[in-house]
Structures are given as C-alpha cells and as structure tokens.
C-alpha cells in the first residue's frame, strides 16, 4: 500500500509548505515583526465613500452578503467582512456619518453587532450607536424588498457590499446605485464577481477582500496567514510555468495527478 | 467549571482534532480503516447543524412572543403574530402528522412553495431588469465584462449567429481561454485562503467561527 494516495503527493507538499510558511510568519508576528501589506487602493475608496456621506449628510449602507458560517468554502468571505466592517464603522463614527447595516447572517449577527458597538466606543461616540437601526437582522428572502425599498426611501450616499453573495448581488447593488449611492463591492463568489464589477463604482475581487481585512484590522494572525498564502501562490505560479514547459516538452503532466 | 472552557475551548479543540483527522484521511491510504468512523462523524455534523437550527428557531419564536407581549412598544408587533401562527401550525402538524402528513404537505405545496416561487420569480425579473439598468461602460473592467457578455449572449441567439456566424468561435474562445484561466487563478487564491483560515481555526486563533 502506498504511503500517500497517488496523485495527491504534490498537493500535500504544497499544503505543508503553506502551513509552515504561515506558522513561520505567525511566530515572527508574535515576536513583534508584523509583515508589511501594501495599501490597497480600495481603502482610499472607503474613505472617499465615508467622506461623501458626511458631505451629503446621508447614510452609508454596509451589506455583508449571505452564506453559511458552517461551510468551509463560504466562511473566509464572511470572516473577511468583519475587519472591513470594523474599519468602516469606526470611520463613520469618527466623522459623524450614519451607518446602516442590514445583516443577512443569523450566525454572524451577534459578532457584527459587537464589532459595530466596539467601533463606536473606540471612536469615542458610543451614544451614536443605535442598537435598533445601526445594525438589524433581515432574513435573506426579505432582504431584497427591504434593500430595494428602504434604500430608495432613505437615499444613502454610499454603499459597501462585501462577503459571500448569491444571485441577488445585482438587486442590492442596483438598488443602491438607483438611490444615488457610490458603491464599493467585493466578493469571493466566482459567479457573482461579474455583477460586483459591473454594478458598483469600485470593486474588490476575491483575495483583495481578505487582504483588505488583514490590512485594516492589523491583526498579526490574519497578516501572517496572508503572507503564507502568498508564498503558496508563488509556488502555484512556479508549478504552472513548470507544467507548461513540461507539457510542451511532451511530458504527460496529467498522469502525476491521476488518483 | 469556567463557561469559556466548554463554550469555546473544548469545541475548538474538537474542531482542530477532526480537521487534522479529515485532512490526514484524504492523503494517507493507511487511514482507510477509519473511513466508516469519518462518515459517522460527518453524519453527526449534520445532526448537530439540525439541532442548531432547532435552537435558533426556538430563540426566534421566544423573541416574537416577547414582542407580542410588549405590543405597545413596537408598532410592527402584528408581523410577529403572523410568524407565530404559521410557526405553531406547521410545528404542530409536523409533530402529529409527520413530514408525510396530508395537511402538512398541503400547506407546504399550496402555501409555502408558491410563495417561495413567487418571490423567486420576481427576483429573476428584477435581476434581468437591474442588469439592463446597471451594465454600463462605468469603468474599464465593466466595459470588458459588458463586451464579453454581449458576445456570449449573441452566440446563443440565432438572430445574431445567422447573419454573423463568426460570433460563435469568438464566444467559444472567451469561454474556454480567458474565462477559464481567470477562474482557475481565482479559485486557487480562494483555496489558499481556505487553507489559511483552516490553520487559524486549528491553532485556536479564530474564535469567531463558533459565532
């Protein structure tokens, strides 16, 4: 019996390298050497949206998508919204812009509530946090008419959509656009990226959302994880190039991955 | 006992242990004898999720009952009555008739499913009209999407493929070459993100996963 399932050896090697890289950078971060992450242009967009809301004296809407926290493939997108939500809320609190967050995530609602409350406290304005309006839970089915109707009525000046999204992305993004909001949208759901790109003024694609969350939260764990993932990405790029050369040279590369 | 221990620490240790087990089982064939046990664990995961739904529903119902009780403080308490009526009707029918019960199925078939379908169908129309209103040459990315999307749509409409058959190979190329390449790159990035998240959970450094 082989030690490793045939065809999965390379995957195991990459997995081990990524894990070791993350652990290494995590140890460094815990020692005070936080890895540097490039400032993403979307962060300036967030500031611009908050500034617009302040100037126009209108609300900023934060929509964190749907998805299930019990699914491993949907969890990274949902968790990445927490860091962004914290930053946006704190900015809004500091500059006096009102933020409204209809959350469609029943499991994450409590976490998001605490994130927003803490952000207001950190900004020194806990009295501005309205537990009945700053954040409220809306079931997914009800979210579509709610966002379409309420955004038209309340006319927010800015909107930020991020997290895990299904087909209703376009409904929410369009409703905010129609209400005159300037929007930033990002998701790691492959089939909804086109909607995010087309329907919003600015967009984040997949990993940019993870990176933004790590950058904004300055969390050593998130940052180290991101750097480790980047090393995994370099390995994948090298393997892709090597595979192309080997394939062009007549080597049957696919046989290496045959299970 | 410290509540933190059984609410957070022990569940996170269980998650870590099972995560390592499942990963090892994927790569190492000598762990094959453990497959039946792994299947049983996966089944227990579904049961635990079902139990969580039950707890959530109970909490939601209590919240609505409380809202009805304090009706003078909430102008929308009437919606809670609607929720409670439907919840208790379905709950009692489910308990006494079971999932195959005639009345339970009647409500499901003629009330809940048509309501769901009606809402979903309006969503479909809304998505289409919203797409029409929003898809503009807003920026370079949106323009690239719009042009490629137009080619893909034209390639399946005889109205366009008849007079201009050259659209079909262009759409095929867009579908098979740049779209697949970008999709794979994107999926690899997300997969690496999932590896990073899993490791953070295993190391007990991402407690939010337990909500």
Coordinates of C-alpha atoms in Angstrom, one line a residue:
Chain A
X1 CA 0.0 0.0 0.0
X2 CA 1.4 3.4 -0.9
X3 CA 2.1 5.9 1.9
X4 CA 0.4 8.7 0.1
X5 CA -2.7 8.4 -2.2
X6 CA -1.2 8.5 -5.7
X7 CA -1.8 11.9 -7.4
X8 CA -2.1 13.8 -4.1
X9 CA 1.5 13.9 -3.2
X10 CA 2.1 17.3 -4.8
X11 CA -0.9 18.8 -3.1
X12 CA 0.4 17.5 0.2
X13 CA 3.8 19.1 -0.4
X14 CA 2.2 22.5 -1.3
X15 CA -0.1 22.2 1.7
X16 CA 2.8 21.6 4.1
X17 CA 4.8 24.4 2.7
X18 CA 1.9 26.9 3.0
X19 CA 1.2 25.7 6.6
X20 CA 4.9 26.0 7.5
X21 CA 5.1 29.5 5.9
X22 CA 2.0 30.7 7.8
X23 CA 3.4 29.3 11.1
X24 CA 6.8 31.0 10.5
X25 CA 5.2 34.4 9.8
X26 CA 2.9 34.0 12.7
X27 CA 5.8 33.3 15.1
X28 CA 7.5 36.4 13.7
X29 CA 4.4 38.5 14.1
X30 CA 4.0 37.3 17.7
X31 CA 7.7 38.4 18.2
X32 CA 6.7 41.9 17.0
X33 CA 7.8 41.7 13.4
X34 CA 4.5 42.2 11.5
X35 CA 4.7 41.5 7.8
X36 CA 4.1 44.6 5.6
X37 CA 1.0 44.6 3.4
X38 CA 0.7 47.0 0.5
X39 CA -2.1 49.6 1.0
X40 CA -4.9 48.7 -1.3
X41 CA -6.5 51.5 -3.4
X42 CA -9.9 50.3 -2.2
X43 CA -9.1 51.6 1.3
X44 CA -9.0 55.1 -0.2
X45 CA -12.3 54.4 -1.8
X46 CA -13.8 53.6 1.6
X47 CA -12.6 56.9 2.9
X48 CA -14.0 58.6 -0.1
X49 CA -17.4 57.0 0.4
X50 CA -17.4 57.9 4.1
X51 CA -16.5 61.5 3.2
X52 CA -19.3 61.6 0.6
X53 CA -21.8 60.5 3.2
X54 CA -20.5 63.2 5.6
X55 CA -20.7 65.9 3.0
X56 CA -24.2 65.0 1.8
X57 CA -25.4 64.2 5.4
X58 CA -26.7 60.9 4.3
X59 CA -26.3 57.3 5.4
X60 CA -23.7 54.7 4.4
X61 CA -25.1 51.2 3.9
X62 CA -23.0 48.2 4.7
X63 CA -24.2 44.9 3.2
X64 CA -22.3 41.8 4.3
X65 CA -23.9 39.2 1.9
X66 CA -25.2 35.9 2.9
X67 CA -23.6 32.4 3.1
X68 CA -23.3 29.9 5.8
X69 CA -20.7 30.1 8.5
X70 CA -20.9 26.3 8.7
X71 CA -19.5 25.9 5.2
X72 CA -15.7 26.0 4.9
X73 CA -15.8 27.4 1.4
X74 CA -18.1 30.3 2.5
X75 CA -16.5 31.1 5.8
X76 CA -13.4 33.0 4.6
X77 CA -15.6 35.5 2.7
X78 CA -17.8 36.1 5.7
X79 CA -15.0 36.4 8.2
X80 CA -13.2 38.9 5.9
X81 CA -16.1 41.3 6.2
X82 CA -15.5 41.7 10.0
X83 CA -12.3 43.6 9.7
X84 CA -13.8 45.8 6.9
X85 CA -17.0 46.4 9.0
X86 CA -14.9 47.4 12.0
X87 CA -12.9 49.9 10.0
X88 CA -15.9 51.4 8.1
X89 CA -17.9 51.8 11.3
X90 CA -15.1 53.4 13.1
X91 CA -14.5 55.9 10.3
X92 CA -18.2 56.7 10.1
X93 CA -18.3 57.2 13.9
X94 CA -15.2 59.4 13.8
X95 CA -16.5 61.7 11.0
X96 CA -20.2 61.6 12.0
X97 CA -21.6 59.7 9.1
X98 CA -24.6 57.5 9.9
X99 CA -24.1 53.8 9.1
X100 CA -26.8 51.3 8.5
X101 CA -26.1 47.6 8.3
X102 CA -28.9 45.2 7.4
X103 CA -27.3 41.9 8.2
X104 CA -28.4 38.7 6.5
X105 CA -26.2 36.4 8.5
X106 CA -28.1 35.0 11.5
X107 CA -25.0 33.3 13.0
X108 CA -22.7 36.3 12.4
X109 CA -25.2 38.9 13.6
X110 CA -24.1 38.9 17.2
X111 CA -20.4 39.2 16.2
X112 CA -21.3 42.1 13.8
X113 CA -23.3 43.8 16.5
X114 CA -20.4 43.7 18.9
X115 CA -17.9 44.8 16.2
X116 CA -20.0 47.9 15.4
X117 CA -20.7 48.7 19.1
X118 CA -17.0 48.4 19.9
X119 CA -16.1 50.6 16.8
X120 CA -18.4 53.3 18.1
X121 CA -16.8 53.1 21.6
X122 CA -13.3 53.2 20.1
X123 CA -14.3 56.3 18.2
X124 CA -15.4 57.8 21.5
X125 CA -19.1 58.1 20.4
X126 CA -20.9 55.1 22.0
X127 CA -24.1 57.2 22.2
X128 CA -24.3 57.3 18.4
X129 CA -24.7 53.6 18.2
X130 CA -28.4 52.8 17.7
X131 CA -28.9 49.1 18.5
X132 CA -32.2 49.1 16.6
X133 CA -31.0 50.8 13.4
X134 CA -27.2 50.8 13.1
X135 CA -27.5 47.0 12.6
X136 CA -30.5 44.9 12.2
X137 CA -31.1 41.3 11.1
X138 CA -33.0 40.8 7.9
X139 CA -33.7 37.3 6.6
X140 CA -32.3 36.7 3.1
X141 CA -35.7 36.5 1.4
X142 CA -36.8 39.7 3.0
X143 CA -33.6 41.5 2.3
X144 CA -34.3 42.0 -1.4
X145 CA -37.5 44.0 -1.0
X146 CA -36.1 45.7 2.1
X147 CA -32.9 46.9 0.4
X148 CA -34.8 47.9 -2.8
X149 CA -37.5 49.8 -0.9
X150 CA -35.5 51.3 2.1
X151 CA -32.5 52.4 0.0
X152 CA -34.9 54.3 -2.3
X153 CA -36.6 55.9 0.7
X154 CA -33.5 56.7 2.8
X155 CA -31.3 57.6 -0.2
X156 CA -27.9 56.5 1.2
X157 CA -24.9 58.4 -0.2
X158 CA -22.6 55.4 0.0
X159 CA -22.7 51.6 0.0
X160 CA -20.2 48.9 0.7
X161 CA -21.0 45.3 -0.3
X162 CA -18.7 42.5 0.6
X163 CA -18.7 38.9 1.8
X164 CA -20.2 35.9 0.3
X165 CA -23.0 36.7 -2.2
X166 CA -25.5 34.8 -4.3
X167 CA -27.6 35.9 -7.3
X168 CA -29.2 38.8 -5.6
X169 CA -26.0 40.8 -5.7
X170 CA -27.3 42.7 -8.7
X171 CA -30.6 43.5 -6.9
X172 CA -28.8 45.1 -3.9
X173 CA -26.1 46.8 -5.9
X174 CA -28.6 48.2 -8.4
X175 CA -30.9 49.4 -5.6
X176 CA -28.1 51.4 -4.0
X177 CA -27.0 52.8 -7.4
X178 CA -30.5 53.8 -8.2
X179 CA -30.7 55.6 -4.8
X180 CA -27.7 57.6 -5.8
X181 CA -25.1 55.8 -3.7
X182 CA -21.5 55.5 -4.6
X183 CA -20.7 51.8 -4.0
X184 CA -17.7 49.5 -3.5
X185 CA -18.4 45.8 -4.0
X186 CA -16.3 42.8 -3.4
X187 CA -16.9 39.0 -3.1
X188 CA -15.1 35.7 -3.4
X189 CA -18.1 34.0 -5.0
X190 CA -16.9 33.3 -8.6
X191 CA -20.3 33.6 -10.2
X192 CA -21.0 37.0 -8.6
X193 CA -17.8 38.8 -9.4
X194 CA -19.1 40.0 -12.8
X195 CA -22.1 41.6 -11.1
X196 CA -19.9 43.2 -8.5
X197 CA -17.6 44.6 -11.1
X198 CA -20.4 45.8 -13.4
X199 CA -22.8 47.2 -10.9
X200 CA -20.5 49.0 -8.5
X201 CA -18.4 52.0 -8.9
X202 CA -15.4 50.2 -7.4
X203 CA -14.8 46.6 -6.8
X204 CA -12.7 44.1 -4.8
X205 CA -12.0 40.7 -6.3
X206 CA -11.7 37.6 -4.0
X207 CA -8.4 37.8 -2.2
X208 CA -8.3 41.6 -2.2
X209 CA -11.2 41.3 0.3
X210 CA -9.1 39.0 2.5
X211 CA -6.1 41.3 2.2
X212 CA -8.1 44.4 3.0
X213 CA -9.5 42.8 6.1
X214 CA -6.0 41.9 7.2
X215 CA -4.6 45.3 6.4
X216 CA -7.4 47.2 8.1
X217 CA -7.5 45.1 11.3
X218 CA -3.7 45.0 11.7
X219 CA -4.3 41.6 13.2
X220 CA -1.0 39.6 13.3
X221 CA -2.8 36.3 12.8
X222 CA -4.6 37.5 9.6
X223 CA -1.5 39.2 8.3
X224 CA 0.8 36.2 8.8
X225 CA -1.8 34.0 7.2
X226 CA -2.0 36.3 4.2
X227 CA 1.8 36.2 3.7
X228 CA 1.8 32.4 4.0
X229 CA -0.9 32.3 1.3
X230 CA 1.1 34.5 -0.9
X231 CA 4.0 32.0 -0.7
X232 CA 1.6 29.3 -1.7
X233 CA 0.6 31.5 -4.6
X234 CA 4.3 31.9 -5.7
X235 CA 4.6 28.1 -5.6
X236 CA 1.5 27.7 -7.7
X237 CA 2.9 30.2 -10.3
X238 CA 6.2 28.3 -10.5
X239 CA 4.4 25.0 -10.8
X240 CA 2.1 26.4 -13.6
X241 CA 5.2 27.6 -15.5
X242 CA 7.0 24.3 -14.9
X243 CA 3.9 22.4 -16.0
X244 CA 3.6 24.4 -19.2
X245 CA 7.2 23.7 -20.1
X246 CA 6.9 20.0 -19.2
X247 CA 3.7 19.7 -21.2
X248 CA 5.3 21.5 -24.2
X249 CA 8.2 19.1 -23.9
X250 CA 5.9 16.1 -24.2
X251 CA 5.8 15.0 -20.6
X252 CA 2.4 13.7 -19.5
X253 CA 1.9 16.1 -16.6
X254 CA -1.7 15.0 -16.0
X255 CA -0.5 11.5 -15.1
X256 CA 1.1 12.9 -12.0
X257 CA -2.3 13.9 -10.7
X258 CA -4.1 10.7 -11.6
X259 CA -5.7 9.2 -8.4
Chain B
X1 CA -16.4 25.0 35.5
X2 CA -15.3 28.0 33.5
X3 CA -18.0 28.6 30.8
X4 CA -15.3 29.7 28.4
X5 CA -13.9 26.1 28.6
X6 CA -17.0 24.3 27.4
X7 CA -18.4 27.1 25.2
X8 CA -15.2 27.8 23.3
X9 CA -12.0 25.9 24.2
X10 CA -13.3 22.3 24.1
X11 CA -15.4 22.8 20.9
X12 CA -12.3 24.4 19.2
X13 CA -10.1 21.5 20.3
X14 CA -12.7 19.1 18.8
X15 CA -12.7 21.1 15.5
X16 CA -8.9 21.0 15.4
X17 CA -8.7 17.3 16.1
X18 CA -11.4 16.4 13.5
X19 CA -9.9 18.8 10.9
X20 CA -6.5 17.2 11.2
X21 CA -8.1 13.7 11.0
X22 CA -10.1 14.5 7.9
X23 CA -7.1 16.1 6.2
X24 CA -4.9 13.1 7.0
X25 CA -7.5 10.7 5.8
X26 CA -7.6 12.5 2.4
X27 CA -3.8 12.0 1.8
X28 CA -2.9 8.8 3.6
X29 CA -4.4 5.5 2.5
X30 CA -3.3 3.6 5.6
X31 CA -6.1 5.6 7.4
X32 CA -8.8 3.9 5.2
X33 CA -10.0 1.7 8.1
X34 CA -11.1 4.9 9.8
X35 CA -13.4 5.9 6.8
X36 CA -16.6 4.5 8.4
X37 CA -15.9 6.4 11.6
X38 CA -15.3 9.6 9.5
X39 CA -18.6 9.0 7.7
X40 CA -20.3 8.7 11.1
X41 CA -18.7 12.0 12.2
X42 CA -19.9 13.7 9.1
X43 CA -23.4 12.4 9.8
X44 CA -23.2 13.7 13.4
X45 CA -22.1 17.1 11.9
X46 CA -25.4 17.2 10.0
X47 CA -27.3 16.3 13.2
X48 CA -25.6 19.0 15.2
X49 CA -26.4 21.5 12.5
X50 CA -30.0 20.4 12.6
X51 CA -30.0 20.8 16.4
X52 CA -28.6 24.3 16.0
X53 CA -31.4 25.2 13.6
X54 CA -33.8 23.9 16.2
X55 CA -32.3 26.1 19.0
X56 CA -32.3 29.1 16.7
X57 CA -35.9 28.6 15.8
X58 CA -36.8 28.3 19.5
X59 CA -35.0 31.5 20.3
X60 CA -36.6 33.4 17.4
X61 CA -40.1 32.2 18.5
X62 CA -39.5 33.4 22.0
X63 CA -38.3 36.8 20.7
X64 CA -41.5 37.1 18.7
X65 CA -43.7 36.0 21.6
X66 CA -42.0 38.6 23.7
X67 CA -42.7 41.2 21.0
X68 CA -46.4 40.3 21.0
X69 CA -46.5 40.5 24.8
X70 CA -44.9 44.0 24.7
X71 CA -47.1 45.2 21.8
X72 CA -47.4 48.8 22.9
X73 CA -43.7 49.4 22.5
X74 CA -43.4 48.1 18.9
X75 CA -45.5 49.3 16.0
X76 CA -44.8 46.2 13.9
X77 CA -45.8 43.6 16.5
X78 CA -48.5 42.4 14.2
X79 CA -45.9 40.7 12.0
X80 CA -44.9 38.6 15.0
X81 CA -48.4 37.3 15.3
X82 CA -48.3 36.2 11.7
X83 CA -45.0 34.4 12.3
X84 CA -46.2 32.7 15.5
X85 CA -49.5 31.5 13.8
X86 CA -47.6 29.9 10.9
X87 CA -44.9 28.6 13.1
X88 CA -47.2 26.8 15.5
X89 CA -49.5 25.5 12.8
X90 CA -46.5 23.9 10.9
X91 CA -44.9 22.8 14.1
X92 CA -48.0 21.0 15.5
X93 CA -48.8 19.4 12.1
X94 CA -45.2 18.3 11.8
X95 CA -45.2 16.8 15.3
X96 CA -48.6 15.0 15.0
X97 CA -48.7 14.1 11.3
X98 CA -45.0 13.8 10.4
X99 CA -43.3 15.0 7.2
X100 CA -45.6 12.9 5.0
X101 CA -48.9 14.2 6.6
X102 CA -51.7 15.3 4.3
X103 CA -52.3 18.7 5.9
X104 CA -48.6 19.3 6.4
X105 CA -47.9 18.6 2.7
X106 CA -50.9 20.6 1.6
X107 CA -49.6 23.7 3.4
X108 CA -46.2 23.1 2.1
X109 CA -47.4 22.5 -1.5
X110 CA -50.0 25.2 -1.8
X111 CA -48.8 27.9 0.5
X112 CA -45.1 27.8 1.2
X113 CA -43.8 26.6 -2.1
X114 CA -46.0 29.0 -4.3
X115 CA -44.9 31.9 -2.0
X116 CA -41.3 30.9 -2.4
X117 CA -41.6 30.5 -6.2
X118 CA -43.5 33.9 -6.5
X119 CA -40.7 35.7 -4.6
X120 CA -38.0 33.9 -6.6
X121 CA -39.6 34.6 -9.9
X122 CA -39.9 38.3 -9.1
X123 CA -36.2 38.1 -8.2
X124 CA -35.4 36.7 -11.7
X125 CA -37.2 39.5 -13.4
X126 CA -35.6 42.0 -11.1
X127 CA -32.2 40.6 -11.8
X128 CA -32.7 40.9 -15.5
X129 CA -34.0 44.5 -15.4
X130 CA -31.4 45.5 -12.8
X131 CA -28.7 44.1 -15.1
X132 CA -30.1 46.1 -18.0
X133 CA -30.1 49.3 -15.9
X134 CA -26.7 48.9 -14.4
X135 CA -24.5 47.3 -17.0
X136 CA -22.8 50.4 -18.4
X137 CA -19.3 51.4 -19.5
X138 CA -18.7 52.5 -15.9
X139 CA -15.0 51.7 -15.9
X140 CA -12.6 49.6 -17.9
X141 CA -13.4 46.4 -16.0
X142 CA -17.2 46.9 -16.5
X143 CA -16.6 47.6 -20.2
X144 CA -14.6 44.4 -20.7
X145 CA -17.3 42.5 -18.9
X146 CA -20.1 44.1 -21.0
X147 CA -18.4 43.4 -24.3
X148 CA -17.5 39.8 -23.5
X149 CA -21.0 39.3 -22.0
X150 CA -22.6 40.6 -25.2
X151 CA -20.6 38.2 -27.4
X152 CA -21.6 35.3 -25.1
X153 CA -25.3 36.2 -25.3
X154 CA -25.2 36.8 -29.1
X155 CA -23.5 33.4 -29.6
X156 CA -26.6 31.6 -28.4
X157 CA -29.2 33.7 -30.3
X158 CA -29.9 32.7 -33.9
X159 CA -30.9 36.3 -34.6
X160 CA -27.2 37.1 -34.3
X161 CA -25.4 33.9 -35.2
X162 CA -27.4 33.6 -38.5
X163 CA -26.1 36.8 -40.2
X164 CA -22.7 36.8 -38.2
X165 CA -21.6 33.2 -37.6
X166 CA -18.1 34.4 -36.7
X167 CA -19.5 35.4 -33.3
X168 CA -19.7 31.7 -32.2
X169 CA -15.9 31.0 -32.3
X170 CA -15.2 34.3 -30.6
X171 CA -17.6 33.5 -27.8
X172 CA -16.2 30.0 -27.5
X173 CA -12.7 31.4 -27.2
X174 CA -13.8 33.8 -24.5
X175 CA -15.5 31.0 -22.6
X176 CA -12.6 28.5 -22.9
X177 CA -9.5 30.5 -22.7
X178 CA -9.5 33.8 -20.7
X179 CA -12.6 32.9 -18.6
X180 CA -11.2 29.5 -17.6
X181 CA -7.7 30.9 -16.9
X182 CA -9.1 33.7 -14.7
X183 CA -11.5 31.3 -13.0
X184 CA -8.7 28.9 -12.1
X185 CA -6.4 31.6 -10.8
X186 CA -9.3 33.0 -8.7
X187 CA -10.2 29.5 -7.3
X188 CA -6.6 28.8 -6.4
X189 CA -6.4 32.1 -4.5
X190 CA -9.6 31.3 -2.6
X191 CA -8.4 27.8 -1.9
X192 CA -5.3 29.2 -0.3
X193 CA -7.5 31.5 1.7
X194 CA -9.4 28.5 3.0
X195 CA -6.1 26.7 3.9
X196 CA -5.1 29.9 5.9
X197 CA -8.5 30.0 7.6
X198 CA -8.4 26.3 8.5
X199 CA -5.0 26.7 10.0
X200 CA -6.1 29.7 12.0
X201 CA -9.0 27.7 13.3
X202 CA -6.8 24.7 14.2
X203 CA -4.5 27.0 16.1
X204 CA -7.4 28.3 18.1
X205 CA -6.8 31.8 16.8
X206 CA -10.1 32.4 15.0
X207 CA -12.8 32.0 17.6
X208 CA -15.4 33.8 15.5
X209 CA -16.1 30.6 13.6
X210 CA -18.1 29.5 16.6
X211 CA -20.2 32.6 16.3

